[in-house]
Coordinates of C-alpha atoms and ligand atoms in Angstrom, one line a residue:
M765 CA 5.2 40.8 30.1
K766 CA 2.6 41.0 32.8
P767 CA 1.4 37.8 34.5
R768 CA -1.9 36.5 33.2
V769 CA -5.2 36.4 35.1
F770 CA -8.3 34.5 33.9
S771 CA -11.7 34.1 35.5
A772 CA -15.3 33.6 34.5
M773 CA -18.9 33.5 35.6
Q774 CA -21.9 31.4 34.5
P775 CA -24.9 33.2 33.1
T776 CA -27.3 31.3 35.2
S777 CA -29.4 34.1 36.6
D778 CA -30.9 37.5 35.5
S779 CA -28.5 39.2 37.9
L780 CA -25.2 38.5 39.7
Q781 CA -25.4 38.4 43.5
L782 CA -23.3 40.2 46.0
G783 CA -21.2 37.0 46.6
N784 CA -20.1 37.0 42.9
Y785 CA -19.3 40.7 43.3
L786 CA -17.3 40.6 46.6
G787 CA -15.9 37.1 46.1
A788 CA -14.6 37.6 42.6
L789 CA -15.5 40.7 40.6
V790 CA -13.9 43.2 42.9
Q791 CA -10.6 41.3 42.6
W792 CA -11.0 41.1 38.8
V793 CA -11.2 44.9 38.6
K794 CA -8.2 45.3 40.9
L795 CA -6.0 42.8 39.1
Q796 CA -6.4 44.7 35.8
D797 CA -3.8 47.1 37.1
T798 CA -1.1 44.5 37.5
H799 CA -2.1 41.7 35.2
D800 CA -3.0 40.9 31.7
A801 CA -6.6 40.0 32.3
I802 CA -9.2 37.8 30.5
Y803 CA -12.7 37.5 31.8
G804 CA -15.4 35.2 30.4
V805 CA -19.1 34.6 30.4
V806 CA -19.2 30.8 30.4
D807 CA -22.4 30.0 28.6
L808 CA -21.3 26.5 27.7
H809 CA -21.1 25.7 31.4
A810 CA -24.6 27.2 31.9
L811 CA -26.0 24.6 29.4
T812 CA -25.6 21.9 32.1
V813 CA -28.7 23.3 33.8
A814 CA -30.9 23.2 30.7
P815 CA -31.7 26.9 30.4
E816 CA -34.5 28.4 28.2
P817 CA -32.7 29.6 25.0
Q818 CA -33.9 33.2 25.1
Q819 CA -33.2 33.4 28.8
L820 CA -29.7 32.1 28.2
R821 CA -29.1 34.8 25.6
D822 CA -30.4 37.5 27.8
R823 CA -28.5 36.3 30.8
T824 CA -25.2 36.0 28.8
R825 CA -25.5 39.7 27.8
A826 CA -26.6 40.8 31.3
T827 CA -23.6 39.0 32.9
A828 CA -21.2 40.7 30.5
A829 CA -22.9 44.0 31.2
Q830 CA -22.4 43.6 34.9
F831 CA -18.7 42.9 34.4
L832 CA -18.3 46.2 32.5
A833 CA -20.5 48.1 34.9
A834 CA -18.4 46.9 37.9
G835 CA -15.3 48.3 36.3
V836 CA -13.9 45.6 34.0
D837 CA -12.4 47.8 31.3
P838 CA -12.5 46.3 27.8
E839 CA -9.7 48.7 26.7
R840 CA -7.4 46.9 29.1
S841 CA -8.9 43.5 29.6
I842 CA -10.4 40.9 27.3
V843 CA -14.1 40.3 27.9
F844 CA -15.7 37.5 25.9
V845 CA -18.3 34.8 25.7
Q846 CA -17.0 31.2 26.0
S847 CA -18.9 29.7 23.1
H848 CA -17.4 32.3 20.8
V849 CA -14.1 30.6 21.2
P850 CA -14.5 27.0 20.1
E851 CA -11.1 26.0 21.5
H852 CA -12.7 25.8 25.0
A853 CA -14.8 22.8 24.0
E854 CA -11.9 21.3 22.0
L855 CA -9.4 21.5 24.9
A856 CA -12.0 20.1 27.3
W857 CA -12.2 17.0 25.2
L858 CA -8.4 16.6 25.3
L859 CA -8.3 17.2 29.0
S860 CA -11.1 14.6 29.6
T861 CA -8.8 12.0 28.3
Y862 CA -6.3 13.0 31.0
T863 CA -8.9 13.0 33.9
G864 CA -9.6 9.9 36.0
M865 CA -13.2 8.9 36.6
G866 CA -12.6 8.8 40.3
E867 CA -10.9 12.1 40.2
A868 CA -13.9 13.8 38.5
G869 CA -16.3 11.9 40.8
R870 CA -14.7 13.4 43.9
M871 CA -15.8 17.0 43.0
T872 CA -18.1 18.0 45.8
Q873 CA -20.0 20.5 43.7
F874 CA -21.0 17.7 41.3
K875 CA -22.0 15.5 44.2
D876 CA -24.1 18.3 45.7
K877 CA -25.7 19.3 42.4
S878 CA -26.4 15.7 41.2
A879 CA -27.8 14.8 44.7
K880 CA -30.3 17.7 44.3
V881 CA -31.6 16.6 40.9
G882 CA -31.2 12.8 41.3
E883 CA -29.6 10.4 38.8
S884 CA -32.2 10.8 36.2
G885 CA -31.8 14.6 36.2
T886 CA -28.0 14.5 36.1
N887 CA -26.4 15.0 32.7
V888 CA -22.9 14.0 31.8
G889 CA -22.0 17.7 31.2
L890 CA -22.5 18.3 34.9
F891 CA -19.9 15.6 35.6
T892 CA -17.4 16.9 33.1
Y893 CA -18.1 20.6 34.1
P894 CA -14.8 21.0 36.0
I895 CA -12.8 19.7 33.0
L896 CA -14.3 22.4 30.8
M897 CA -13.4 24.9 33.6
A898 CA -9.8 23.6 33.5
A899 CA -9.8 24.1 29.7
D900 CA -10.9 27.7 30.2
I901 CA -8.0 28.3 32.5
L902 CA -5.2 26.4 30.7
L903 CA -6.0 27.8 27.3
Y904 CA -4.7 31.2 28.3
D905 CA -1.5 30.2 30.1
T906 CA -3.1 31.6 33.2
D907 CA -1.0 32.4 36.3
L908 CA -3.8 33.5 38.6
V909 CA -7.5 32.7 38.9
P910 CA -9.5 35.0 41.2
V911 CA -12.5 33.1 42.6
G912 CA -14.6 32.5 45.7
E913 CA -14.1 29.7 48.1
D914 CA -16.6 27.4 46.4
Q915 CA -14.2 27.1 43.3
R916 CA -11.2 26.0 45.3
Q917 CA -11.5 22.3 44.6
H918 CA -12.1 22.9 40.9
L919 CA -8.9 25.0 40.8
E920 CA -7.0 22.1 42.4
L921 CA -8.2 19.8 39.6
S922 CA -7.0 22.4 37.0
R923 CA -3.6 22.5 38.7
D924 CA -3.4 18.7 38.8
L925 CA -4.3 18.4 35.1
A926 CA -1.7 21.1 34.2
E927 CA 1.0 19.2 36.2
R928 CA 0.0 16.0 34.5
L929 CA 0.2 17.5 31.0
N930 CA 3.7 18.9 31.8
T931 CA 4.8 15.5 33.1
R932 CA 3.5 13.5 30.2
L933 CA 4.0 16.0 27.3
G934 CA 7.1 17.8 28.5
E935 CA 7.8 20.8 30.8
G936 CA 6.3 24.0 29.6
T937 CA 3.3 22.4 27.9
V938 CA 1.0 24.5 30.0
V939 CA 1.2 27.0 32.9
V940 CA 0.2 25.7 36.3
P941 CA -2.4 28.2 37.6
D942 CA -2.7 29.5 41.2
A943 CA -6.0 30.3 42.8
H944 CA -6.5 33.8 44.2
I945 CA -9.0 33.5 47.0
V946 CA -9.3 36.5 49.3
E947 CA -10.2 35.0 52.7
A948 CA -12.3 37.9 54.1
T949 CA -14.8 37.8 51.2
A950 CA -14.3 34.3 49.8
K951 CA -17.7 33.2 51.1
I952 CA -20.6 35.6 51.4
Y953 CA -23.6 33.8 53.1
D954 CA -27.3 33.8 52.4
L955 CA -29.1 36.5 54.4
Q956 CA -31.9 34.1 55.5
E957 CA -29.8 31.0 56.0
P958 CA -26.4 32.4 57.0
T959 CA -24.7 29.1 57.2
K960 CA -25.2 28.5 53.4
K961 CA -23.4 30.5 50.7
M962 CA -25.3 33.2 48.9
S963 CA -26.1 31.8 45.5
K964 CA -27.6 32.9 42.2
S965 CA -29.8 29.8 42.3
S966 CA -31.0 30.3 45.9
V967 CA -34.5 29.0 46.6
S968 CA -35.1 31.9 48.9
P969 CA -34.8 35.2 47.0
K970 CA -35.0 37.0 50.3
G971 CA -31.6 35.6 51.2
T972 CA -29.9 37.1 48.1
I973 CA -28.7 40.5 47.3
E974 CA -29.0 40.8 43.5
I975 CA -26.9 43.6 41.8
L976 CA -29.7 44.5 39.3
E977 CA -32.5 44.3 41.9
D978 CA -34.6 47.4 42.8
P979 CA -32.6 49.1 45.6
K980 CA -35.8 49.1 47.8
K981 CA -35.9 45.4 47.6
I982 CA -32.2 45.1 48.4
A983 CA -32.6 47.2 51.5
K984 CA -35.7 45.2 52.6
N985 CA -33.8 41.9 52.3
I986 CA -30.9 43.3 54.4
K987 CA -33.3 44.7 57.0
S988 CA -35.0 41.3 57.3
A989 CA -31.7 39.3 57.5
A990 CA -31.7 36.5 60.0
T991 CA -29.6 37.2 63.1
D992 CA -29.7 35.5 66.5
S993 CA -31.4 35.9 69.9
D994 CA -28.5 37.7 71.5
T995 CA -28.1 41.5 71.2
V996 CA -24.3 42.1 71.1
I997 CA -22.8 43.0 67.7
A998 CA -19.7 40.8 67.4
F999 CA -18.0 38.6 64.8
D1000 CA -18.4 34.9 65.4
R1001 CA -19.1 32.6 62.5
E1002 CA -20.3 29.8 64.8
S1003 CA -22.7 31.5 67.1
K1004 CA -23.4 34.7 65.2
A1005 CA -23.4 33.6 61.5
G1006 CA -26.0 36.3 60.4
V1007 CA -24.3 39.2 62.2
S1008 CA -20.9 38.1 61.1
N1009 CA -22.1 38.0 57.5
L1010 CA -23.5 41.5 57.7
L1011 CA -20.2 42.7 59.2
T1012 CA -18.2 41.1 56.4
I1013 CA -20.3 42.8 53.8
Y1014 CA -20.2 46.1 55.6
S1015 CA -16.4 46.0 56.0
A1016 CA -15.8 45.0 52.3
L1017 CA -17.8 48.0 51.0
D1018 CA -17.1 50.6 53.7
G1019 CA -13.3 50.0 54.1
R1020 CA -13.4 49.9 57.9
S1021 CA -12.1 46.6 59.4
V1022 CA -14.5 44.2 61.0
E1023 CA -12.8 44.9 64.4
Q1024 CA -13.3 48.7 63.9
L1025 CA -17.0 48.1 63.0
V1026 CA -17.5 46.0 66.1
A1027 CA -15.9 48.8 68.2
D1028 CA -18.0 51.5 66.5
Y1029 CA -21.3 49.5 67.0
E1030 CA -20.7 48.7 70.7
G1031 CA -23.9 49.1 72.6
K1032 CA -26.0 49.5 69.4
M1033 CA -28.9 47.3 68.3
Y1034 CA -28.9 44.8 65.4
G1035 CA -31.6 46.9 63.7
H1036 CA -29.2 49.9 63.6
L1037 CA -26.5 47.7 62.0
K1038 CA -28.9 46.4 59.4
V1039 CA -30.1 49.9 58.4
D1040 CA -26.5 51.1 58.0
V1041 CA -25.5 48.0 56.0
A1042 CA -28.5 48.4 53.7
D1043 CA -27.5 52.1 53.1
V1044 CA -23.9 51.2 52.3
V1045 CA -24.9 48.3 50.0
V1046 CA -27.5 50.4 48.1
E1047 CA -25.2 53.3 47.7
Y1048 CA -22.5 51.1 46.4
L1049 CA -24.6 49.1 44.0
T1050 CA -26.8 51.8 42.6
P1051 CA -24.2 53.2 40.1
I1052 CA -23.2 49.7 39.1
R1053 CA -26.8 48.7 38.5
E1054 CA -27.4 51.9 36.4
A1055 CA -24.3 51.3 34.3
A1056 CA -25.3 47.7 33.8
L1057 CA -28.8 48.6 32.7
D1058 CA -27.3 51.1 30.2
W1059 CA -25.2 48.3 28.6
I1060 CA -28.2 45.9 28.6
E1061 CA -30.2 48.6 26.7
S1062 CA -27.5 48.9 24.1
P1063 CA -27.0 45.3 23.0
D1064 CA -25.2 46.3 19.7
R1065 CA -22.6 48.2 21.7
L1066 CA -22.2 45.3 24.1
D1067 CA -22.0 42.7 21.3
A1068 CA -19.3 44.7 19.7
V1069 CA -17.2 44.6 22.9
L1070 CA -17.8 40.9 23.1
A1071 CA -16.9 40.3 19.4
D1072 CA -13.7 42.2 19.9
G1073 CA -12.9 40.2 23.1
A1074 CA -13.6 36.9 21.3
A1075 CA -11.2 37.7 18.5
K1076 CA -8.4 38.6 20.9
A1077 CA -9.1 35.5 23.1
R1078 CA -9.1 33.3 20.1
T1079 CA -5.7 34.3 19.0
I1080 CA -4.3 33.2 22.3
A1081 CA -6.5 30.1 22.7
S1082 CA -5.7 28.8 19.2
A1083 CA -2.0 29.0 19.7
T1084 CA -2.2 27.0 23.0
L1085 CA -4.4 24.4 21.4
D1086 CA -2.1 24.0 18.4
R1087 CA 0.8 23.5 20.8
L1088 CA -1.1 20.9 22.7
Y1089 CA -2.4 19.1 19.6
D1090 CA 1.1 18.9 18.3
R1091 CA 2.5 17.5 21.6
V1092 CA -0.1 14.8 21.8
G1093 CA 0.6 13.7 18.3
L1094 CA -2.3 15.0 16.2
V1095 CA -1.4 15.6 12.5
P1096 CA -1.9 19.3 11.6
P1097 CA -4.7 20.1 9.1
T1098 CA -2.5 22.5 7.1
P1099 CA 0.8 21.3 5.7
G1100 CA 3.8 22.7 7.5
R1101 CA 2.0 23.9 10.5
Ligands
LIG70 P1 -20.2 31.1 39.4 O1 -20.7 31.6 38.2 O2 -21.0 30.2 40.3 O3 -19.7 32.2 40.4 C1 -18.8 33.3 39.9 C2 -17.8 33.7 40.9 O4 -18.4 34.1 42.1 C3 -17.9 33.4 43.2 N1 -19.0 33.3 44.2 C4 -18.9 33.6 45.5 N2 -17.9 34.2 46.2 C5 -18.2 34.5 47.5 N3 -19.3 34.3 48.1 C6 -20.4 33.7 47.5 N4 -21.5 33.4 48.1 C7 -20.2 33.3 46.1 N5 -21.0 32.8 45.2 C8 -20.2 32.7 44.0 C9 -17.5 32.1 42.7 O5 -16.5 31.5 43.5 C10 -16.9 32.5 41.3 O6 -15.6 33.0 41.5 N6 -17.4 27.3 37.8 C11 -17.4 28.8 37.9 C12 -17.3 29.5 36.6 C13 -16.1 29.2 35.8 C14 -14.8 29.6 36.1 C15 -14.0 29.1 35.0 C16 -14.2 30.4 37.1 C17 -16.1 28.5 34.7 N7 -14.8 28.4 34.2 C18 -12.6 29.4 35.0 C19 -12.8 30.6 37.0 C20 -12.0 30.1 36.0 C21 -18.7 29.1 38.6 O7 -19.7 28.4 38.5 O8 -18.8 30.3 39.1

């Protein structure tokens, strides 16, 4: 049996951004060759930011469409929507009874997000968010979780919870998952503020490269990326955050190493680098964008893939939940189960 990989994305934007793609999706596609892969659109997580209902529906489908367009193959991998598999919410409840208040309160993403909206705007779901994420992972006996750097701490919590379950309920209760974070692309930065990560919810749309965006707009954003007052093309995250980010993106899509690119661009201007990065990004994303738009325009076909994925995911998830319910001492609803 192949080892299992699980990962997921929130449908919190009309389009994924290049960080989602380079930090995670590229790895998802690769890992299908060696792993038994399960990829989810985590719509229950997205509820923590109070989305408009129709917008949430559209974004859920658009997110799944982008997984498929990027090369996630539903013949080989399970692609599904989290709310179609009720075991996620059920396991999250169980795990919440194993999570300390202090432990959940230490999550930096919660602290950042709640600081942004203030106490009155912070819902309890935002606080328990990482517990639902642990449920996503542990339900599938996951070995490996490909994510970007910003999910590292959440992954640690999932591991701690898995170890706790195994200690309290017996070895082999759940699999302890490992994070799969590829250093070079684990954090893609905002084009306008290259010390901040690129984000779907960025306040400055000019700083983001959206996969479904018009290619002309993508090129324009890259060409107006913030750099520095120096002129030498070199990789240095401290003093040349903007240029380093462009080199990271370029290298990830073009295949040349950052060192090679620096050598190739010796004596050239920042403007030259930007034009070339824009070309590479547009060339790379155009077929993905077109394939995603095709899927979005055939919602019935897309929904069929997602229904099939949910049925397969549920078979695995319900077996894990039965095992856990039994170990914690819940009486089974059907005699003899
Ligand atoms: P989300 O939806 O914010 O992001 C999806 C994936 O993209 C990665 N990512 C980035 N990588 C590099 N550079 C960036 N600028 C960048 N921005 C985002 C994220 O690290 C992530 O891998 N909590 C998760 C969703 C989730 C999940 C899970 C992930 C829910 N359950 C179970 C893995 C396993 C999230 O909000 O990702």
